[in-house]
Structure formats: C-alpha cells, structure tokens
Amino acid sequence: MLGGSITVPASPCSHAPARSVSPWVGGAGTAGAVAVVGAGKMGLPLAAQFASHGWNVTAVDINPAVVDAINAGQSHVGEEPGLAELVARVHAEGRLHATTDAAAAARASDVVVLIVPVMLDEDHKPDYRYMDPAVASITPGIHEGITVVFETTLPIGDTRRRFAPALEAESGLKAGSDFFVAFSPERLFSGAVLANLAAYPKLVGGIGAASTDRAAAFYASVLDAEVVAMSSSEAAEFSKLADTTYRDVNIALANEFAQAADLWGVDVQEVIAAANSQPYSHIHQPGIGVGGHCIPVYPHLLLSRAPGLRLVETAREVNDGQTGRALAALSGLLGGLSGAPVLVLGITYREGVKELAYSRAIPLIAALRETGADVAAYDPLLDDAEIGRLGATPWHWGDPGPFRAVITQTGDRRFLALDPAWFPDLAVVYDGRNSLRMLALPQGVTYLGVGVQAATRARPA
Ligand SMILES: NC(=O)c1ccc[n+]([C@@H]2O[C@H](COP(=O)([O-])OP(=O)(O)OC[C@H]3O[C@@H](n4cnc5c(N)ncnc54)[C@H](O)[C@@H]3O)[C@@H](O)[C@H]2O)c1
C-alpha cells in the first residue's frame, strides 16, 4: 500500500456512432468540429480521443514540426501507450488534421479546447507567455454559439476574469450567452493518458449555467468516463489546485516523517504502509524532491490567488529542501564533497517520462557542482548532449568510474541492475526514491535512503 491510491476502472465506450451536424448545439448523439490549441503531450491525445468519437478535429500548434507530424498521421509524443496507433487511425479516417492557423480553426469549429502551458516566472507568479498569445490567436475566430474550454491548469478566477473578456474583445459578443466559456481541468498522468481518459471523472465548470451545460455536453459526447458539472469555473479551477496541492503537502509530510524515522532508526516505508492500513490514512512516499511541471507549480498558482496559506508555502520549502538534506548527509559521510566524483542516476523529473521541467536533478547537479564535486550523470531517456547541457559529464551504463557516491533521483527499476564492482572507490549510495533497498552492496559501501537506513532496508518495502 503506497499511499492512498485508488484504482478507477476504465469505462467501456457505449457511444453509438455520432451523427455529424453543423452547427453543433449540444444535442445527444451528435458531433461537430473541435479545435485543440496546443497539440503537446496532453493536447495530442485529447485531439485523437475526440476524433475517435466522431468529431472533426483540428490540432493547432505554433510548432510546424508538430503540425507536419500530425498531418502525416504520426504522433510526435513518445512513451504514451496506444497514442501512435490512435493518431494514425483517426488521421487515416480523415477526422484529424493540424494547422498553425488558430483563428481559421476557431472560426470553423463549434468547440475550442486550449491546452498550452501556464508556468511560473522567476518570482513564482503565473507566467502566461504561452496562454495569452494562444487566447489572442483564437479571438478573431470567436463566433456565436462557439464553446471555449480551458483545460490548462489555471489560477482561480482566470477563466472568467482574464480570458472571457479577452475572448469577447474583438467579436463584440457576450461570453456566457452569445458564446460559452468553461474550465475543465486536465488531470491525466503522462504515460497512461488514454487509459485515464476512459476512467477519470471529467470536471466541468462554466462562467454560467449555459456554459457549463454546453461544455458538459461536449465532454459527454467524447469521453466514456463520468462528466461532473460543477457550480462555477472558479470551483473547477480550484479543484485541480486542491488535488495537486494536497499531494505536495502530503509528500512534504512524508518527507518530515522520513526525518523522524532516521532519528529513530525506523523504516519510514514500513511505518507508512502500516499507517495506511487504516482506511482514512493516505500518506504518500518521501523522496529526494518533487518535480515535473504540475505538483511543484500548482501550489504557487494557488498561492498567487490566496496568499499566506502557510501549510502550502511550508510544503514547498520542505520538498525543495530534500536535495540539500541529501547533500548534507553525503557530505557528512564522505567528509566533504569537494573534489569527490559523484554519479547522479535519473535526471528527468520521473522515470519513463522525458520531461526535465522542474526536475530536482537540475538543482541537485548545480548544488553538487557548487560544493566542488565532480558530477557525472546518466538517464536512459537522455543523450550525452542533453546531460552535458545540465553541467554534468555523461556516464554510460556499465562503464567503470571513479565515483565515491551514487545518488538516484528517479525510481527507475533498471537501476537495480547496477553493479557496484564498476566503481571500486564507491563509499555511499544515496537512494533518493527508496527504490534500491534490495540492491546488493559490498561491505564498506553505505546505503542511505530517505527515511530508510542501512540497518532497516533489507526488509522488502
Ligand atoms: N504533461 C502532464 O503530465 C500534464 C498533466 C495534466 C495536465 N497538464 C496540463 O496540460 C498543459 C499542457 O501540458 P503538455 O504536457 O501538453 O505541454 P507540452 O509542452 O507537451 O505541449 C504544449 C504545446 O503547446 C504548443 N503551444 C505553445 N504555445 C502555443 C500557442 N500560442 N498556440 C498553439 N500552440 C502552442 C507547444 O508548441 C506544444 O506543442 C499543462 O500546462 C498542464 O496545465 C499536463
């Protein structure tokens, strides 16, 4: 039991073939034309899903290579089971094509779904460098009856206050009555997107009842999972921030439990599994840090609209402090890190997903370099140039090396095949995801987990 996760069963598709209509006005059993703006890791699977339910889909992207790939029937998104086949099929059936012309796509569509990133600037404030131009690009195509849905995670209030007025500006039409605007959070997990689409309830909140109804009708026609109509766009925006911030705070708590477990020489994973046998306990797992462009980002989007939430702020500090704690532990064991050859394994924010956004490996490598350590790194998903750009020397799996310390930053199962004989000077393995507890280490090599110690790790997790 690893922390309160539940399995939502996939719903088999029970839609009869849809009847194509124009304009589409929300009728059951009908399909129209939809534009998906931002055909990236989330947008492309959405586009393919919509097309597989009878909609005519235009994928809009500013990257011509993305547009060309889709127009050739190819998925440019790797590591997503079933996506390449689905893109090829719906493209061959003539229901998916791509363009860079957002205004024309919106003009020809009944529904526009926006799924371009909103990120953070250097002060942890929302950075709209992609979303504002995306909204501006569809604005000339706004017409009576169109439904615009934001799936990108947004700060509370943005759908109504920032974007609905921007969409109204050129057309002179009134959002909420002449056309419809809603928020529907994208909650999918990279690597399982198509399976999640069939299982996760779809939350929909409009800027008014008419917008909620029209957007909910759209999702009911393209998704097999339950569609949940919410009372407002703000409630829907908040729900995504609440879900992700909860996870960040939960992990911070697990990280503090790990510190207490180290203090007492107790295995934190044993403690968490036992605690979670109580059905109301859902403690997550500790680790060397929280990365990716979701969990570390969204608490800041919440704080941008609700400043001073102390638990939320503290959780961010605790989780970002995990790399410093790892280095302090290593430095203590090695008598300082200056000049020490150190190997970091797992550089993407998590195993199996080629995404470096907010990966904790980046500050980890930077901090190691600051101490004067000689840093090498390896990730099965990155090439030498990508590793080199992060300031580390590429290491190749199986090469001998002078490393005194190995740190894992992802829980990739293949790291269990590491052979300590490759590194004759190895003194310590820092297991940043507690995934190497079964790794055999020769005498004289110290194992350090996050709340798991050399003496307790032999117990299977
Ligand atoms: N990736 C995830 O795991 C995940 C999970 C849940 C939700 N989300 C949400 O999805 C959003 C998008 O994430 P993603 O992983 O698909 O991002 P991505 O970087 O893979 O894709 C974004 C795409 O948008 C395109 N783009 C940027 N500006 C544009 C513009 N003005 N007009 C048209 N296209 C533009 C880019 O070229 C790119 O292809 C995130 O910000 C988040 O809110 C992501």
Coordinates of C-alpha atoms and ligand atoms in Angstrom, one line a residue:
M1 CA 0.0 0.0 0.0
L2 CA 1.9 3.1 -1.2
G3 CA -0.2 6.0 -0.1
G4 CA -3.9 6.0 -0.5
S5 CA -4.1 5.5 -4.3
I6 CA -7.3 4.1 -5.7
T7 CA -7.9 2.4 -9.0
V8 CA -10.7 3.9 -11.1
P9 CA -12.0 1.3 -13.5
A10 CA -12.0 2.2 -17.2
S11 CA -15.5 2.7 -18.7
P12 CA -16.0 0.8 -22.0
C13 CA -17.3 3.1 -24.8
S14 CA -21.1 2.9 -25.0
H15 CA -21.5 5.7 -27.6
A16 CA -23.4 4.9 -30.7
P17 CA -21.7 6.3 -33.8
A18 CA -22.3 10.1 -33.7
R19 CA -24.2 12.0 -36.3
S20 CA -22.2 14.9 -37.8
V21 CA -24.1 18.2 -37.5
S22 CA -23.2 21.9 -38.2
P23 CA -23.6 23.9 -36.2
W24 CA -23.2 21.6 -33.2
V25 CA -25.6 22.8 -30.4
G26 CA -25.0 20.2 -27.8
G27 CA -27.6 17.5 -28.9
A28 CA -27.1 14.0 -27.6
G29 CA -25.6 11.7 -30.3
T30 CA -24.3 14.5 -32.4
A31 CA -20.7 15.6 -33.2
G32 CA -19.3 18.8 -34.7
A33 CA -15.9 20.3 -35.2
V34 CA -13.4 21.0 -32.5
A35 CA -10.0 22.7 -32.4
V36 CA -7.4 21.7 -29.8
V37 CA -5.0 24.5 -29.3
G38 CA -1.6 23.1 -28.1
A39 CA -1.0 19.7 -29.6
G40 CA 1.6 18.6 -27.0
K41 CA 1.8 15.7 -24.6
M42 CA -1.8 16.3 -23.4
G43 CA -3.3 18.1 -26.4
L44 CA -2.5 15.4 -29.0
P45 CA -4.1 12.5 -27.0
L46 CA -7.2 14.7 -26.5
A47 CA -7.4 15.5 -30.2
A48 CA -7.1 11.8 -31.0
Q49 CA -9.7 10.9 -28.4
F50 CA -12.2 13.5 -29.7
A51 CA -11.7 12.3 -33.3
S52 CA -12.3 8.7 -32.3
H53 CA -15.7 9.8 -31.1
G54 CA -16.8 11.2 -34.5
W55 CA -15.7 14.8 -34.1
N56 CA -13.8 16.6 -36.9
V57 CA -10.6 17.7 -35.1
T58 CA -8.1 20.4 -36.0
A59 CA -5.0 20.4 -33.9
V60 CA -3.5 23.8 -33.6
D61 CA 0.2 24.3 -32.7
I62 CA 2.8 27.0 -33.2
N63 CA 5.4 24.4 -33.8
P64 CA 5.4 23.5 -37.5
A65 CA 7.2 20.2 -36.8
V66 CA 4.2 19.1 -34.6
V67 CA 1.8 20.2 -37.3
D68 CA 3.7 18.3 -40.0
A69 CA 3.9 15.1 -38.0
I70 CA 0.1 15.1 -37.3
N71 CA -0.7 15.8 -40.9
A72 CA 1.5 12.8 -41.7
G73 CA -0.6 10.7 -39.3
Q74 CA 2.2 10.5 -36.8
S75 CA 2.4 11.1 -33.1
H76 CA 5.3 13.2 -32.0
V77 CA 4.7 12.2 -28.4
G78 CA 6.6 9.1 -27.3
E79 CA 6.1 6.9 -24.3
E80 CA 2.3 7.1 -24.5
P81 CA 0.8 3.6 -24.9
G82 CA -1.8 3.4 -27.8
L83 CA -1.4 7.0 -29.0
A84 CA 0.7 6.4 -32.1
E85 CA -1.9 3.9 -33.3
L86 CA -4.9 6.1 -32.5
V87 CA -3.4 9.1 -34.2
A88 CA -2.6 7.0 -37.3
R89 CA -6.2 5.6 -37.4
V90 CA -8.2 8.8 -36.9
H91 CA -5.9 10.6 -39.4
A92 CA -6.5 7.9 -42.0
E93 CA -10.2 8.2 -41.3
G94 CA -9.9 11.9 -42.2
R95 CA -11.0 13.2 -38.8
L96 CA -7.7 14.7 -37.5
H97 CA -5.6 17.3 -39.2
A98 CA -3.3 20.1 -37.9
T99 CA -2.6 23.7 -38.7
T100 CA -0.7 26.8 -37.3
D101 CA -3.7 29.0 -38.1
A102 CA -5.6 29.2 -34.9
A103 CA -8.1 31.9 -36.0
A104 CA -9.2 29.9 -39.0
A105 CA -9.5 26.8 -36.9
A106 CA -11.7 28.6 -34.3
R107 CA -13.8 30.1 -37.0
A108 CA -14.6 26.7 -38.4
S109 CA -15.2 25.0 -35.0
D110 CA -18.0 24.5 -32.6
V111 CA -15.7 23.9 -29.7
V112 CA -12.2 25.1 -28.9
V113 CA -10.1 23.4 -26.2
L114 CA -7.0 25.2 -25.0
I115 CA -4.2 23.1 -23.5
V116 CA -1.0 25.2 -23.8
P117 CA 1.1 25.6 -20.6
V118 CA 0.8 28.3 -17.9
M119 CA 4.0 28.2 -16.0
L120 CA 5.8 30.2 -13.2
D121 CA 8.1 33.2 -13.6
E122 CA 11.2 33.7 -11.5
D123 CA 9.1 35.1 -8.6
H124 CA 6.8 32.1 -8.7
K125 CA 4.0 34.1 -10.2
P126 CA 1.8 32.8 -13.1
D127 CA 3.6 33.2 -16.4
Y128 CA 1.2 33.5 -19.3
R129 CA 3.8 33.6 -22.1
Y130 CA 2.1 30.8 -24.0
M131 CA -1.6 31.1 -22.9
D132 CA -2.1 34.8 -23.6
P133 CA -0.9 34.5 -27.2
A134 CA -2.9 31.3 -27.6
V135 CA -6.1 33.1 -26.5
A136 CA -5.3 36.1 -28.7
S137 CA -4.8 33.8 -31.6
I138 CA -8.3 32.3 -31.5
T139 CA -10.1 35.6 -30.6
P140 CA -10.6 36.6 -34.3
G141 CA -12.4 33.3 -34.8
I142 CA -14.9 33.7 -32.0
H143 CA -18.4 33.4 -33.3
E144 CA -21.9 33.0 -32.0
G145 CA -22.5 29.6 -30.3
I146 CA -18.9 28.6 -30.0
T147 CA -17.7 26.9 -26.8
V148 CA -14.2 27.7 -25.5
V149 CA -12.9 25.4 -22.8
F150 CA -9.7 25.9 -20.9
E151 CA -8.1 22.6 -19.8
T152 CA -4.7 24.0 -18.8
T153 CA -4.4 24.4 -15.0
L154 CA -5.2 28.0 -14.2
P155 CA -5.1 30.2 -11.1
I156 CA -8.6 30.6 -9.6
G157 CA -10.6 33.2 -11.4
D158 CA -8.7 33.3 -14.7
T159 CA -11.3 31.7 -16.9
R160 CA -13.9 34.4 -16.0
R161 CA -11.8 37.4 -15.3
R162 CA -8.7 37.2 -17.5
F163 CA -9.8 35.1 -20.5
A164 CA -13.6 35.6 -21.1
P165 CA -13.1 39.4 -21.5
A166 CA -10.2 38.8 -23.9
L167 CA -12.3 36.4 -26.0
E168 CA -15.2 39.0 -26.1
A169 CA -13.0 41.9 -27.2
E170 CA -12.9 41.5 -31.0
S171 CA -16.3 39.9 -31.6
G172 CA -18.5 42.2 -29.5
L173 CA -20.3 39.0 -28.5
K174 CA -21.2 38.4 -24.8
A175 CA -19.4 35.4 -23.1
G176 CA -21.9 33.2 -21.3
S177 CA -24.9 34.0 -23.6
D178 CA -23.7 34.6 -27.2
F179 CA -20.9 32.1 -26.8
F180 CA -19.8 29.8 -24.0
V181 CA -16.7 29.7 -21.8
A182 CA -15.8 27.0 -19.3
F183 CA -12.9 25.4 -17.4
S184 CA -12.3 21.7 -17.3
P185 CA -9.0 20.6 -15.7
E186 CA -6.8 18.1 -17.4
R187 CA -5.9 15.6 -14.7
L188 CA -4.2 12.8 -16.8
F189 CA -1.0 11.1 -15.9
S190 CA 1.8 11.1 -18.6
G191 CA 2.3 7.5 -19.7
A192 CA -1.3 6.4 -19.0
V193 CA -3.3 9.2 -20.7
L194 CA -5.6 7.1 -22.9
A195 CA -6.4 4.8 -20.0
N196 CA -7.0 7.7 -17.7
L197 CA -9.4 9.3 -20.3
A198 CA -11.6 6.3 -20.0
A199 CA -11.6 6.3 -16.2
Y200 CA -11.1 9.7 -14.5
P201 CA -14.3 11.7 -13.9
K202 CA -14.2 14.9 -16.0
L203 CA -14.9 18.0 -14.0
V204 CA -16.6 20.9 -15.9
G205 CA -17.4 24.4 -14.6
G206 CA -18.6 27.3 -16.8
I207 CA -18.8 31.0 -16.3
G208 CA -22.6 30.4 -16.1
A209 CA -25.1 27.6 -16.3
A210 CA -25.4 27.8 -20.1
S211 CA -21.6 27.5 -20.5
T212 CA -21.4 24.6 -18.0
D213 CA -24.2 22.7 -19.9
R214 CA -22.7 23.2 -23.3
A215 CA -19.2 22.2 -22.2
A216 CA -20.5 19.2 -20.3
A217 CA -22.5 18.1 -23.4
F218 CA -19.3 18.2 -25.4
Y219 CA -17.4 16.0 -22.9
A220 CA -20.3 13.6 -22.6
S221 CA -20.0 13.1 -26.4
V222 CA -16.3 12.4 -26.5
L223 CA -15.5 10.7 -23.1
D224 CA -16.6 7.4 -21.7
A225 CA -15.9 8.5 -18.1
E226 CA -18.4 10.3 -15.9
V227 CA -18.8 14.0 -16.6
V228 CA -19.3 16.1 -13.4
A229 CA -20.9 19.5 -13.9
M230 CA -19.6 21.9 -11.2
S231 CA -21.2 25.1 -9.9
S232 CA -18.7 27.6 -11.4
S233 CA -15.4 27.9 -13.3
E234 CA -13.8 29.0 -10.1
A235 CA -14.8 25.8 -8.3
A236 CA -13.4 23.7 -11.2
E237 CA -10.2 25.7 -11.3
F238 CA -9.8 25.3 -7.5
S239 CA -10.4 21.6 -7.6
K240 CA -7.4 21.0 -9.7
L241 CA -5.2 23.2 -7.5
A242 CA -6.6 21.5 -4.4
D243 CA -5.9 18.0 -5.7
T244 CA -2.3 18.8 -6.7
T245 CA -1.5 20.9 -3.6
Y246 CA -2.8 18.2 -1.4
R247 CA -0.3 15.8 -3.0
D248 CA 2.6 18.3 -2.5
V249 CA 1.6 18.8 1.2
N250 CA 1.2 15.1 1.7
I251 CA 4.6 14.4 0.3
A252 CA 6.1 17.1 2.5
L253 CA 4.6 15.4 5.5
A254 CA 6.1 12.1 4.3
N255 CA 9.5 13.8 4.0
E256 CA 9.2 15.0 7.6
F257 CA 8.2 11.6 8.7
A258 CA 11.4 10.3 7.0
Q259 CA 13.5 12.7 9.1
A260 CA 11.8 11.4 12.2
A261 CA 12.3 7.8 11.0
D262 CA 16.1 8.5 10.6
L263 CA 16.2 9.9 14.0
W264 CA 14.7 6.7 15.5
G265 CA 16.4 4.2 13.1
V266 CA 12.9 3.1 11.9
D267 CA 12.0 2.3 8.3
V268 CA 9.6 5.0 7.1
Q269 CA 8.1 2.8 4.4
E270 CA 7.1 0.2 6.9
V271 CA 5.6 3.0 9.1
I272 CA 3.6 4.4 6.1
A273 CA 2.3 1.1 4.9
A274 CA 1.2 0.2 8.4
A275 CA -0.5 3.6 8.9
N276 CA -2.2 3.3 5.5
S277 CA -3.9 0.1 6.6
Q278 CA -6.3 2.5 8.4
P279 CA -8.7 3.4 5.5
Y280 CA -8.6 7.1 6.3
S281 CA -4.8 7.3 6.1
H282 CA -3.4 8.1 2.7
I283 CA 0.3 9.0 3.3
H284 CA 2.4 9.3 0.2
Q285 CA 6.0 8.4 -0.2
P286 CA 9.1 10.5 0.8
G287 CA 11.8 11.2 -1.7
I288 CA 14.6 13.5 -2.8
G289 CA 12.2 16.0 -4.2
V290 CA 9.1 16.8 -6.2
G291 CA 9.5 17.6 -9.9
G292 CA 7.6 18.0 -13.1
H293 CA 5.5 20.9 -14.4
C294 CA 2.5 20.0 -12.2
I295 CA 3.0 19.3 -8.5
P296 CA 5.7 21.8 -7.7
V297 CA 4.0 24.5 -9.8
Y298 CA 0.3 24.4 -8.9
P299 CA 0.7 25.3 -5.2
H300 CA 2.2 28.5 -6.4
L301 CA -0.8 29.1 -8.7
L302 CA -3.0 28.7 -5.6
L303 CA -0.8 31.0 -3.5
S304 CA -1.0 33.6 -6.3
R305 CA -4.7 33.9 -5.6
A306 CA -4.8 33.0 -1.9
P307 CA -1.5 34.4 -0.4
G308 CA -0.3 33.4 3.0
L309 CA -1.5 29.8 3.1
R310 CA 1.2 28.7 5.5
L311 CA 1.0 24.9 5.1
V312 CA 1.2 25.2 1.3
E313 CA 4.2 27.5 1.5
T314 CA 6.0 25.3 4.0
A315 CA 5.3 22.1 2.0
R316 CA 7.1 23.7 -1.0
E317 CA 10.1 24.6 1.2
V318 CA 10.2 21.1 2.7
N319 CA 10.1 19.4 -0.6
D320 CA 12.6 21.7 -2.3
G321 CA 14.8 21.2 0.8
Q322 CA 15.2 17.5 0.2
T323 CA 18.1 17.8 -2.2
G324 CA 20.0 19.9 0.4
R325 CA 19.3 17.3 3.0
A326 CA 20.7 14.6 0.7
L327 CA 23.9 16.5 0.1
A328 CA 24.4 17.3 3.8
A329 CA 24.1 13.5 4.5
L330 CA 26.5 12.6 1.7
S331 CA 28.9 15.3 2.7
G332 CA 28.9 14.1 6.3
L333 CA 29.7 10.6 5.3
L334 CA 32.4 11.5 2.8
G335 CA 34.0 14.2 4.9
G336 CA 33.0 16.9 2.4
L337 CA 32.2 16.8 -1.3
S338 CA 34.9 19.0 -2.7
G339 CA 36.8 17.0 -5.4
A340 CA 34.6 13.9 -4.9
P341 CA 33.4 12.2 -8.1
V342 CA 29.6 11.7 -7.8
L343 CA 27.2 10.0 -10.2
V344 CA 23.6 11.1 -10.4
L345 CA 21.2 8.5 -11.9
G346 CA 17.8 9.5 -13.3
I347 CA 17.6 13.1 -14.5
T348 CA 14.1 13.5 -15.8
Y349 CA 11.6 14.5 -13.2
R350 CA 10.4 10.9 -13.0
E351 CA 11.3 7.6 -14.6
G352 CA 9.8 6.8 -18.0
V353 CA 8.8 10.4 -18.9
K354 CA 11.2 12.5 -21.0
E355 CA 10.5 15.8 -19.2
L356 CA 13.1 18.0 -17.5
A357 CA 10.7 20.7 -16.3
Y358 CA 11.3 21.4 -12.6
S359 CA 13.3 18.1 -12.3
R360 CA 15.1 18.2 -9.0
A361 CA 18.1 16.7 -10.7
I362 CA 18.8 20.2 -12.1
P363 CA 19.3 21.9 -8.7
L364 CA 20.9 18.7 -7.4
I365 CA 23.6 18.8 -10.1
A366 CA 24.1 22.6 -9.6
A367 CA 24.4 22.3 -5.8
L368 CA 26.9 19.4 -6.2
R369 CA 29.0 21.5 -8.5
E370 CA 28.9 24.4 -6.0
T371 CA 30.4 22.1 -3.4
G372 CA 33.2 21.3 -5.8
A373 CA 32.1 17.8 -6.5
D374 CA 33.0 16.3 -9.9
V375 CA 29.5 15.4 -11.2
A376 CA 28.6 12.7 -13.8
A377 CA 25.1 11.8 -14.7
Y378 CA 23.0 9.2 -16.5
D379 CA 19.4 8.9 -17.7
P380 CA 18.2 6.2 -20.1
L381 CA 16.0 8.8 -21.8
L382 CA 18.7 11.5 -22.3
D383 CA 21.6 11.6 -24.7
D384 CA 25.1 13.0 -23.9
A385 CA 24.4 16.5 -25.2
E386 CA 21.3 16.7 -23.0
I387 CA 23.2 15.6 -20.0
G388 CA 26.1 18.0 -20.8
R389 CA 23.8 20.9 -21.0
L390 CA 22.9 20.4 -17.3
G391 CA 26.5 20.8 -16.3
A392 CA 27.3 17.1 -15.8
T393 CA 29.7 14.7 -17.6
P394 CA 27.7 11.9 -19.3
W395 CA 28.3 8.4 -17.9
H396 CA 27.3 5.3 -19.9
W397 CA 25.6 2.4 -18.3
G398 CA 28.2 -0.3 -17.3
D399 CA 31.3 1.9 -17.7
P400 CA 33.8 1.7 -14.9
G401 CA 34.1 5.0 -12.9
P402 CA 35.9 6.7 -10.0
F403 CA 32.7 7.5 -8.2
R404 CA 32.7 7.8 -4.4
A405 CA 28.9 8.4 -4.3
V406 CA 25.9 7.4 -6.4
I407 CA 22.6 9.3 -6.0
T408 CA 19.4 8.2 -7.6
Q409 CA 16.9 10.9 -8.4
T410 CA 14.3 8.7 -10.1
G411 CA 13.0 5.3 -9.1
D412 CA 13.8 3.6 -12.5
R413 CA 13.7 -0.1 -11.9
R414 CA 16.7 -0.7 -14.1
F415 CA 19.0 1.0 -11.6
L416 CA 18.6 -2.2 -9.5
A417 CA 20.9 -3.8 -12.1
L418 CA 23.7 -1.5 -11.1
D419 CA 26.9 -3.4 -10.3
P420 CA 29.0 -1.8 -7.6
A421 CA 32.0 -3.6 -9.0
W422 CA 32.0 -0.9 -11.7
F423 CA 33.0 1.6 -9.1
P424 CA 35.9 0.3 -6.9
D425 CA 36.1 3.6 -4.9
L426 CA 32.4 3.6 -4.1
A427 CA 31.6 4.6 -0.5
V428 CA 27.9 5.5 -0.4
V429 CA 24.7 5.0 -2.4
Y430 CA 22.0 7.6 -1.7
D431 CA 18.7 6.0 -2.7
G432 CA 16.6 9.1 -3.4
R433 CA 13.4 7.2 -4.2
N434 CA 13.9 4.2 -1.8
S435 CA 13.8 2.0 -4.9
L436 CA 17.2 0.4 -4.4
R437 CA 16.6 -1.2 -1.0
M438 CA 17.2 -4.7 -2.5
L439 CA 20.5 -3.7 -4.2
A440 CA 23.4 -5.8 -3.0
L441 CA 26.3 -3.6 -1.8
P442 CA 29.7 -4.8 -0.8
Q443 CA 31.0 -4.2 2.7
G444 CA 32.3 -0.7 3.2
V445 CA 29.6 0.8 0.9
T446 CA 27.0 2.7 2.9
Y447 CA 23.3 2.7 1.9
L448 CA 21.3 5.8 2.7
G449 CA 17.6 6.0 1.8
V450 CA 15.0 8.7 2.6
G451 CA 13.9 7.5 6.0
V452 CA 15.3 4.1 5.3
Q453 CA 18.6 3.2 6.8
A454 CA 21.3 0.6 6.1
A455 CA 20.1 -1.4 9.0
T456 CA 16.4 -1.5 8.1
R457 CA 16.5 -1.7 4.3
A458 CA 16.7 -5.5 4.0
R459 CA 13.0 -5.8 4.8
P460 CA 11.1 -5.8 1.5
A461 CA 9.1 -2.5 1.0
Ligands
LIG1 N1 2.1 16.8 -19.0 C1 1.3 16.4 -18.0 O1 1.7 15.5 -17.3 C2 0.0 17.2 -17.7 C3 -0.9 16.5 -16.8 C4 -2.1 17.1 -16.5 C5 -2.3 18.4 -17.0 N2 -1.4 19.0 -17.8 C6 -1.8 20.4 -18.3 O2 -1.6 20.4 -19.7 C7 -0.9 21.6 -20.0 C8 0.0 21.4 -21.3 O3 0.9 20.4 -20.9 P1 1.6 19.5 -22.0 O4 2.4 18.5 -21.3 O5 0.7 19.0 -23.1 O6 2.6 20.6 -22.6 P2 3.6 20.4 -23.9 O7 4.7 21.3 -23.7 O8 3.8 19.0 -24.2 O9 2.7 20.9 -25.1 C9 2.3 22.3 -25.3 C10 2.1 22.5 -26.7 O10 1.6 23.8 -26.9 C11 2.2 24.4 -28.0 N3 2.0 25.8 -27.9 C12 2.6 26.8 -27.1 N4 2.1 28.0 -27.3 C13 1.1 27.8 -28.3 C14 0.2 28.8 -28.9 N5 0.2 30.1 -28.6 N6 -0.7 28.3 -29.8 C15 -0.7 26.9 -30.1 N7 0.1 26.1 -29.6 C16 1.0 26.5 -28.6 C17 3.6 23.9 -28.0 O11 4.2 24.1 -29.2 C18 3.4 22.5 -27.5 O12 3.3 21.6 -28.6 C19 0.0 21.9 -18.8 O13 0.3 23.3 -18.6 C20 -1.0 21.5 -17.7 O14 -1.8 22.5 -17.3 C21 -0.3 18.4 -18.2

